[in-house]
Coordinates of C-alpha atoms in Angstrom, one line a residue:
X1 CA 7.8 -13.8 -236.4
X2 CA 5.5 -16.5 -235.3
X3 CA 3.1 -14.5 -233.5
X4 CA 3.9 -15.5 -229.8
X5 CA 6.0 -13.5 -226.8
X6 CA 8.0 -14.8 -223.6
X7 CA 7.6 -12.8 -221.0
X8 CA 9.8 -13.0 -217.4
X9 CA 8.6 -11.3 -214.3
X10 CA 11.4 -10.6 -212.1
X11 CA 10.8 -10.5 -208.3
X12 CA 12.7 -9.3 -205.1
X13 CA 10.3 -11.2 -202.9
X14 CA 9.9 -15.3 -202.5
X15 CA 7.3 -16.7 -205.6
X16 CA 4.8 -19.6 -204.3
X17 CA 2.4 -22.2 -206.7
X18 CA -0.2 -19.8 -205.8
X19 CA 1.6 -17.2 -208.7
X20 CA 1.0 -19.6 -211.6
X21 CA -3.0 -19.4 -210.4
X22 CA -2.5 -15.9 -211.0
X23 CA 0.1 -15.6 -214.1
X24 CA -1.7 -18.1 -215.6
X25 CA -5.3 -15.4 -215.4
X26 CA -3.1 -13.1 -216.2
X27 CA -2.1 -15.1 -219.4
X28 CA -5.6 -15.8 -220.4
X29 CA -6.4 -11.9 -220.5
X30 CA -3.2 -11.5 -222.8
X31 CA -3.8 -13.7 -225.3
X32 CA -7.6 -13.0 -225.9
X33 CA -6.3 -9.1 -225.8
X34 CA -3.4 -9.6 -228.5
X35 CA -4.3 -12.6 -230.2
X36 CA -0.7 -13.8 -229.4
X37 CA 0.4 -17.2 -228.2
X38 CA 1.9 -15.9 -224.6
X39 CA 4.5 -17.7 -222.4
X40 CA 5.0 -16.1 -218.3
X41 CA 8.3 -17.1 -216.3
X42 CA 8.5 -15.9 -212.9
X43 CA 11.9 -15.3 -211.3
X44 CA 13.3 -14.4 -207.6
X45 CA 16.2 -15.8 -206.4
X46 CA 16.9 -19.5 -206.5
X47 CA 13.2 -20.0 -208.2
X48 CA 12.3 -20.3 -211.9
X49 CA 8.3 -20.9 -212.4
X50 CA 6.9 -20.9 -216.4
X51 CA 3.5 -20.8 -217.1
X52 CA 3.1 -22.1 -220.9
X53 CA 6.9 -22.4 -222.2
X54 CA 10.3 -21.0 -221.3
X55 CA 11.0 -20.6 -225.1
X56 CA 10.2 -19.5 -228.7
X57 CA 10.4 -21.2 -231.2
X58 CA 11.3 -18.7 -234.1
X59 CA 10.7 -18.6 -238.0
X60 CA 13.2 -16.8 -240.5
X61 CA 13.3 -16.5 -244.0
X62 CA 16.6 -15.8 -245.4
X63 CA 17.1 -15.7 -249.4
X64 CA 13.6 -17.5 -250.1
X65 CA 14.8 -20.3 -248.1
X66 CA 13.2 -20.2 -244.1
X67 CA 14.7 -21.8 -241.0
X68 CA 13.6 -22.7 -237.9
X69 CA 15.2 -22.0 -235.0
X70 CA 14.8 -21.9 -230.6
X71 CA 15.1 -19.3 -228.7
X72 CA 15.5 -19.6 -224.4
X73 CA 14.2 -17.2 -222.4
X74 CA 17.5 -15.8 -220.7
X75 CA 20.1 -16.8 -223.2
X76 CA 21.4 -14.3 -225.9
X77 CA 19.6 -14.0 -229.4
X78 CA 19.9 -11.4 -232.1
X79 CA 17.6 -8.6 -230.8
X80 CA 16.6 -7.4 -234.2
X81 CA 14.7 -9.6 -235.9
X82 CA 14.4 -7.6 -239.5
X83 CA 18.3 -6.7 -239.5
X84 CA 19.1 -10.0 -238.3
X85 CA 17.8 -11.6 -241.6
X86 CA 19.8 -8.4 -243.6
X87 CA 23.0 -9.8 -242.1
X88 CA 22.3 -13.6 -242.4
X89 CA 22.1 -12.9 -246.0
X90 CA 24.6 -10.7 -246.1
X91 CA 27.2 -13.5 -245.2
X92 CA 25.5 -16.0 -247.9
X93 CA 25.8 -13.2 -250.6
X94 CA 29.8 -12.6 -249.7
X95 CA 31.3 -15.8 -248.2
X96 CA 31.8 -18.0 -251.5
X97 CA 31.0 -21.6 -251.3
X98 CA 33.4 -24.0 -249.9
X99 CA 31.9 -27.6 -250.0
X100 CA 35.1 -29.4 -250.5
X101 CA 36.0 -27.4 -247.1
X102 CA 35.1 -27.0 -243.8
X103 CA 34.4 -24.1 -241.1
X104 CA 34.9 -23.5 -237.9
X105 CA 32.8 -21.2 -236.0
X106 CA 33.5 -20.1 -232.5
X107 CA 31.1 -18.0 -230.0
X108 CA 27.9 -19.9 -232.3
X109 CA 24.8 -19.0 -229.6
X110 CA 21.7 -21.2 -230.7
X111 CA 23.0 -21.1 -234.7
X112 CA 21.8 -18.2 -235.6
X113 CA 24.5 -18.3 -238.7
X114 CA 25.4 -21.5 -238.3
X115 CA 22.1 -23.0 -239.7
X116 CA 22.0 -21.4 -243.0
X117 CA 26.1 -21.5 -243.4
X118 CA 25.8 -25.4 -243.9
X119 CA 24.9 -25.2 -247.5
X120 CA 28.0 -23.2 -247.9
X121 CA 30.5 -26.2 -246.5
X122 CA 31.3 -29.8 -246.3
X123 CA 31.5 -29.4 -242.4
X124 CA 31.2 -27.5 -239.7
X125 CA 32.6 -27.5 -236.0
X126 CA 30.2 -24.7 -234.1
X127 CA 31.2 -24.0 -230.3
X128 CA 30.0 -21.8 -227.9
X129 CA 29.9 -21.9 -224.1
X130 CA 26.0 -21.5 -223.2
X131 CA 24.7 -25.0 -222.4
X132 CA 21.1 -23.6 -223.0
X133 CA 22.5 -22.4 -226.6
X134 CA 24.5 -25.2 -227.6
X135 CA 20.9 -27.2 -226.9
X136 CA 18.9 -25.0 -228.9
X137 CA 21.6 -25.6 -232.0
X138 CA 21.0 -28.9 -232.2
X139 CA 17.2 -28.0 -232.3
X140 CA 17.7 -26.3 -235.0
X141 CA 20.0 -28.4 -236.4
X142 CA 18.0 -31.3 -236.5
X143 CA 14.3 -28.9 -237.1
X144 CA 16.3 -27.5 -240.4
X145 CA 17.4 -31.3 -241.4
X146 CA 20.8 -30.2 -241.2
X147 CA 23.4 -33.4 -240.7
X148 CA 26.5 -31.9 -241.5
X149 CA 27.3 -29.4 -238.0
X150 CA 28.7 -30.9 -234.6
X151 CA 27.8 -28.3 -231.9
X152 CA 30.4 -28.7 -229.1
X153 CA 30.4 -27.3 -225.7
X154 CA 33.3 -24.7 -225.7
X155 CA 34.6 -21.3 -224.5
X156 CA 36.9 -19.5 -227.3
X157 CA 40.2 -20.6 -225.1
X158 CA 39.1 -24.1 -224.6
X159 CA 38.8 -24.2 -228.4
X160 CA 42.0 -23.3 -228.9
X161 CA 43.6 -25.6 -226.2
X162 CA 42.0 -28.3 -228.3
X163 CA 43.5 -27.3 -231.4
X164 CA 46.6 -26.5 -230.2
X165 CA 46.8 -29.9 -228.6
X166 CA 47.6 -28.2 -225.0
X167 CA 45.4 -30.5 -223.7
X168 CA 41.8 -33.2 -224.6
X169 CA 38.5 -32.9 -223.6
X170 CA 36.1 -35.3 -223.0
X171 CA 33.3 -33.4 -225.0
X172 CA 35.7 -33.9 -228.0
X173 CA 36.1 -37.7 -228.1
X174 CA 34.0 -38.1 -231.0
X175 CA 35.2 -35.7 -232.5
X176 CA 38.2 -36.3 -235.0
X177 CA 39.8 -32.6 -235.6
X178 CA 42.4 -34.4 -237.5
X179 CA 39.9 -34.9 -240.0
X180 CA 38.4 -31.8 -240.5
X181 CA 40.1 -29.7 -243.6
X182 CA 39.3 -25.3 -241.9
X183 CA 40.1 -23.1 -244.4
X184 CA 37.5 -20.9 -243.0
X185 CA 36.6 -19.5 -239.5
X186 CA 33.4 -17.4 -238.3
X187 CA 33.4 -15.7 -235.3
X188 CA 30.6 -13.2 -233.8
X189 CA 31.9 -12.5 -229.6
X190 CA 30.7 -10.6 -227.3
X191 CA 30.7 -6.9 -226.7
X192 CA 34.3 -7.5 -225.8
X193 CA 35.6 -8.7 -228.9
X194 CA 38.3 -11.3 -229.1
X195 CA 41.9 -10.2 -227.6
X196 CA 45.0 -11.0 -229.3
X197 CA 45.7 -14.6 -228.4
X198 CA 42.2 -15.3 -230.2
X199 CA 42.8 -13.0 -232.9
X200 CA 46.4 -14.8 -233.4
X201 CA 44.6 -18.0 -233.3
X202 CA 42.4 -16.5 -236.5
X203 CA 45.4 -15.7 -238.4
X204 CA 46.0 -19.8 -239.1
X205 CA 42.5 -19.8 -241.2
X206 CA 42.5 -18.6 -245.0
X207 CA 39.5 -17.1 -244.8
X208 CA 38.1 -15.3 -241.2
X209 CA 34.4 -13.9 -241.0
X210 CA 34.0 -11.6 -237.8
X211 CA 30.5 -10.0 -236.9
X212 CA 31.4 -7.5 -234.5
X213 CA 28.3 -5.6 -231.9
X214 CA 31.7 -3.4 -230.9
X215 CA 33.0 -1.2 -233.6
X216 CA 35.9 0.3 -231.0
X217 CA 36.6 -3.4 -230.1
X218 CA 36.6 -4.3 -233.8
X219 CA 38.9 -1.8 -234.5
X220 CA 41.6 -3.3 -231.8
X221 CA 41.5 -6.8 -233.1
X222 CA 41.7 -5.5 -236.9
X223 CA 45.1 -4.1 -236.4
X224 CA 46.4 -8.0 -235.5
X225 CA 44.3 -9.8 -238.0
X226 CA 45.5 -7.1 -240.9
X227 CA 49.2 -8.1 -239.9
X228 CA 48.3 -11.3 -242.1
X229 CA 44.7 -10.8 -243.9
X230 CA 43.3 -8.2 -246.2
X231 CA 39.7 -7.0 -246.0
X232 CA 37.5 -8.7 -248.7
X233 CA 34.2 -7.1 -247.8
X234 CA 32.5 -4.9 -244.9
X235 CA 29.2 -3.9 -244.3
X236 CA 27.3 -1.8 -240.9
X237 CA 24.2 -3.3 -240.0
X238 CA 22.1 -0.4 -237.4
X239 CA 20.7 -3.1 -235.4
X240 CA 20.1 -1.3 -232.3
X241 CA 18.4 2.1 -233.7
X242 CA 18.6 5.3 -232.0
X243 CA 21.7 4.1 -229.6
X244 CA 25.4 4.6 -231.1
X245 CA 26.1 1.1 -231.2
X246 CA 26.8 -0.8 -234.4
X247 CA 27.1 -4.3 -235.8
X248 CA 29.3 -4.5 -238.5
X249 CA 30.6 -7.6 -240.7
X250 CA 34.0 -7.9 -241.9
X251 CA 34.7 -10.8 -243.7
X252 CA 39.0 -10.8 -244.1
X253 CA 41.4 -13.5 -246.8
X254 CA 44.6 -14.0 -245.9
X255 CA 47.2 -11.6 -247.8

């Protein structure tokens, strides 16, 4: 949306300096030919060389309000920018507000919900493995002016060590969970959903949004978190046209 591409050239053979010489002509040509602001990684093995950037920086507007985010070359982003913004708002229009609460969100990539979800609580605890996402979050989070999210560097059964008290991390010492009030958890995993112990984990929460890419995963996980939670609202977003996969958004209450 803001008229610029990152491109990555993968190699089987050993790069040298004398590539950027070339990727950077190369560069030259593409911009005067598309009048777009381009970025060139090179990758083999072992070497990473960037001519320009080794990111976007991306524009969205969602309900008449835009946001800013950063987007890595290599680490995972929505892939459809257009349905991406249906499904952002999608969540706004459904979830109902909850400022005297606050929301966890596991699996959070660079904040691609998390960012506009902060008008919709009094805090938020976002995790996610990627350290490449986790810092492009806090760029957004601090682009957007946002003050009231802690991004923290964990995978989903990590998360629930720490809040299960099985054992501390070190990445959580200034964090005080005890003072956080979830009523609310978001979740959007990979491909392979979430598994039971996750799913049983959900079932604490009073209110669980899931954006699934999986609809056969989905479907797996459902049948534990319907044991305690009704479904409030669902919607199918075709962001990957002309393939048979679906994104779909569930958002569930407890019965």
């Amino acid at each position: 949306q803001t008229n610029a591409i990152l491109l990555t050239l993968i190699y089987h053979k050993n790069l040298t300096e004398s590539w950027k010489k070339e990727a950077e002509n190369l560069r030259q040509k593409l911009q005067s030919a598309l009048n777009y602001k381009i970025n060139l990684i090179g990758r083999c093995r072992g070497t990473k060389l960037i001519v320009g950037k080794d990111y976007l920086i991306e524009s969205l507007k969602i309900l008449n309000t835009t946001y800013t985010y950063q987007y890595f070359e290599g680490s995972f982003t929505q892939p459809n920018t257009a349905m991406n913004i249906q499904m952002i708002a999608w969540v706004l229009q459904h979830l109902r507000d909850s400022h005297t609460h606050d929301l966890l969100e596991m699996y959070c990539g660079c904040g691609n919900f998390t960012i506009p979800l902060a008008q919709k609580f009094r805090r938020i605890l976002a995790t996610e493995i990627s350290k490449t996402s986790i810092k492009a979050a806090r760029f957004a989070c601090e682009a957007n002016g946002i003050a009231n999210i802690d991004f923290i560097r964990l995978s989903g059964t990590e998360c629930i060590e720490a809040f299960n008290g099985v054992r501390s991390f070190n990445r959580l010492k200034d964090i005080a969970l005890s003072s956080y009030d979830f009523q609310s958890v978001f979740v959007d995993p990979p491909r392979a959903g979430l598994g039971e112990s996750v799913c049983q984990f959900l079932q604490r929460f009073q209110n669980i949004l899931y954006i699934s890419c999986n609809p056969h995963t989905l479907a797996k996980d459902l049948e534990i978190l319907k044991q305690t939670h009704t479904i409030a609202h669902c919607a199918f977003f075709d962001q990957f046209p002309h393939t048979h996969h679906l994104e779909c958004g569930i958002i569930l209450e407890k019965s």
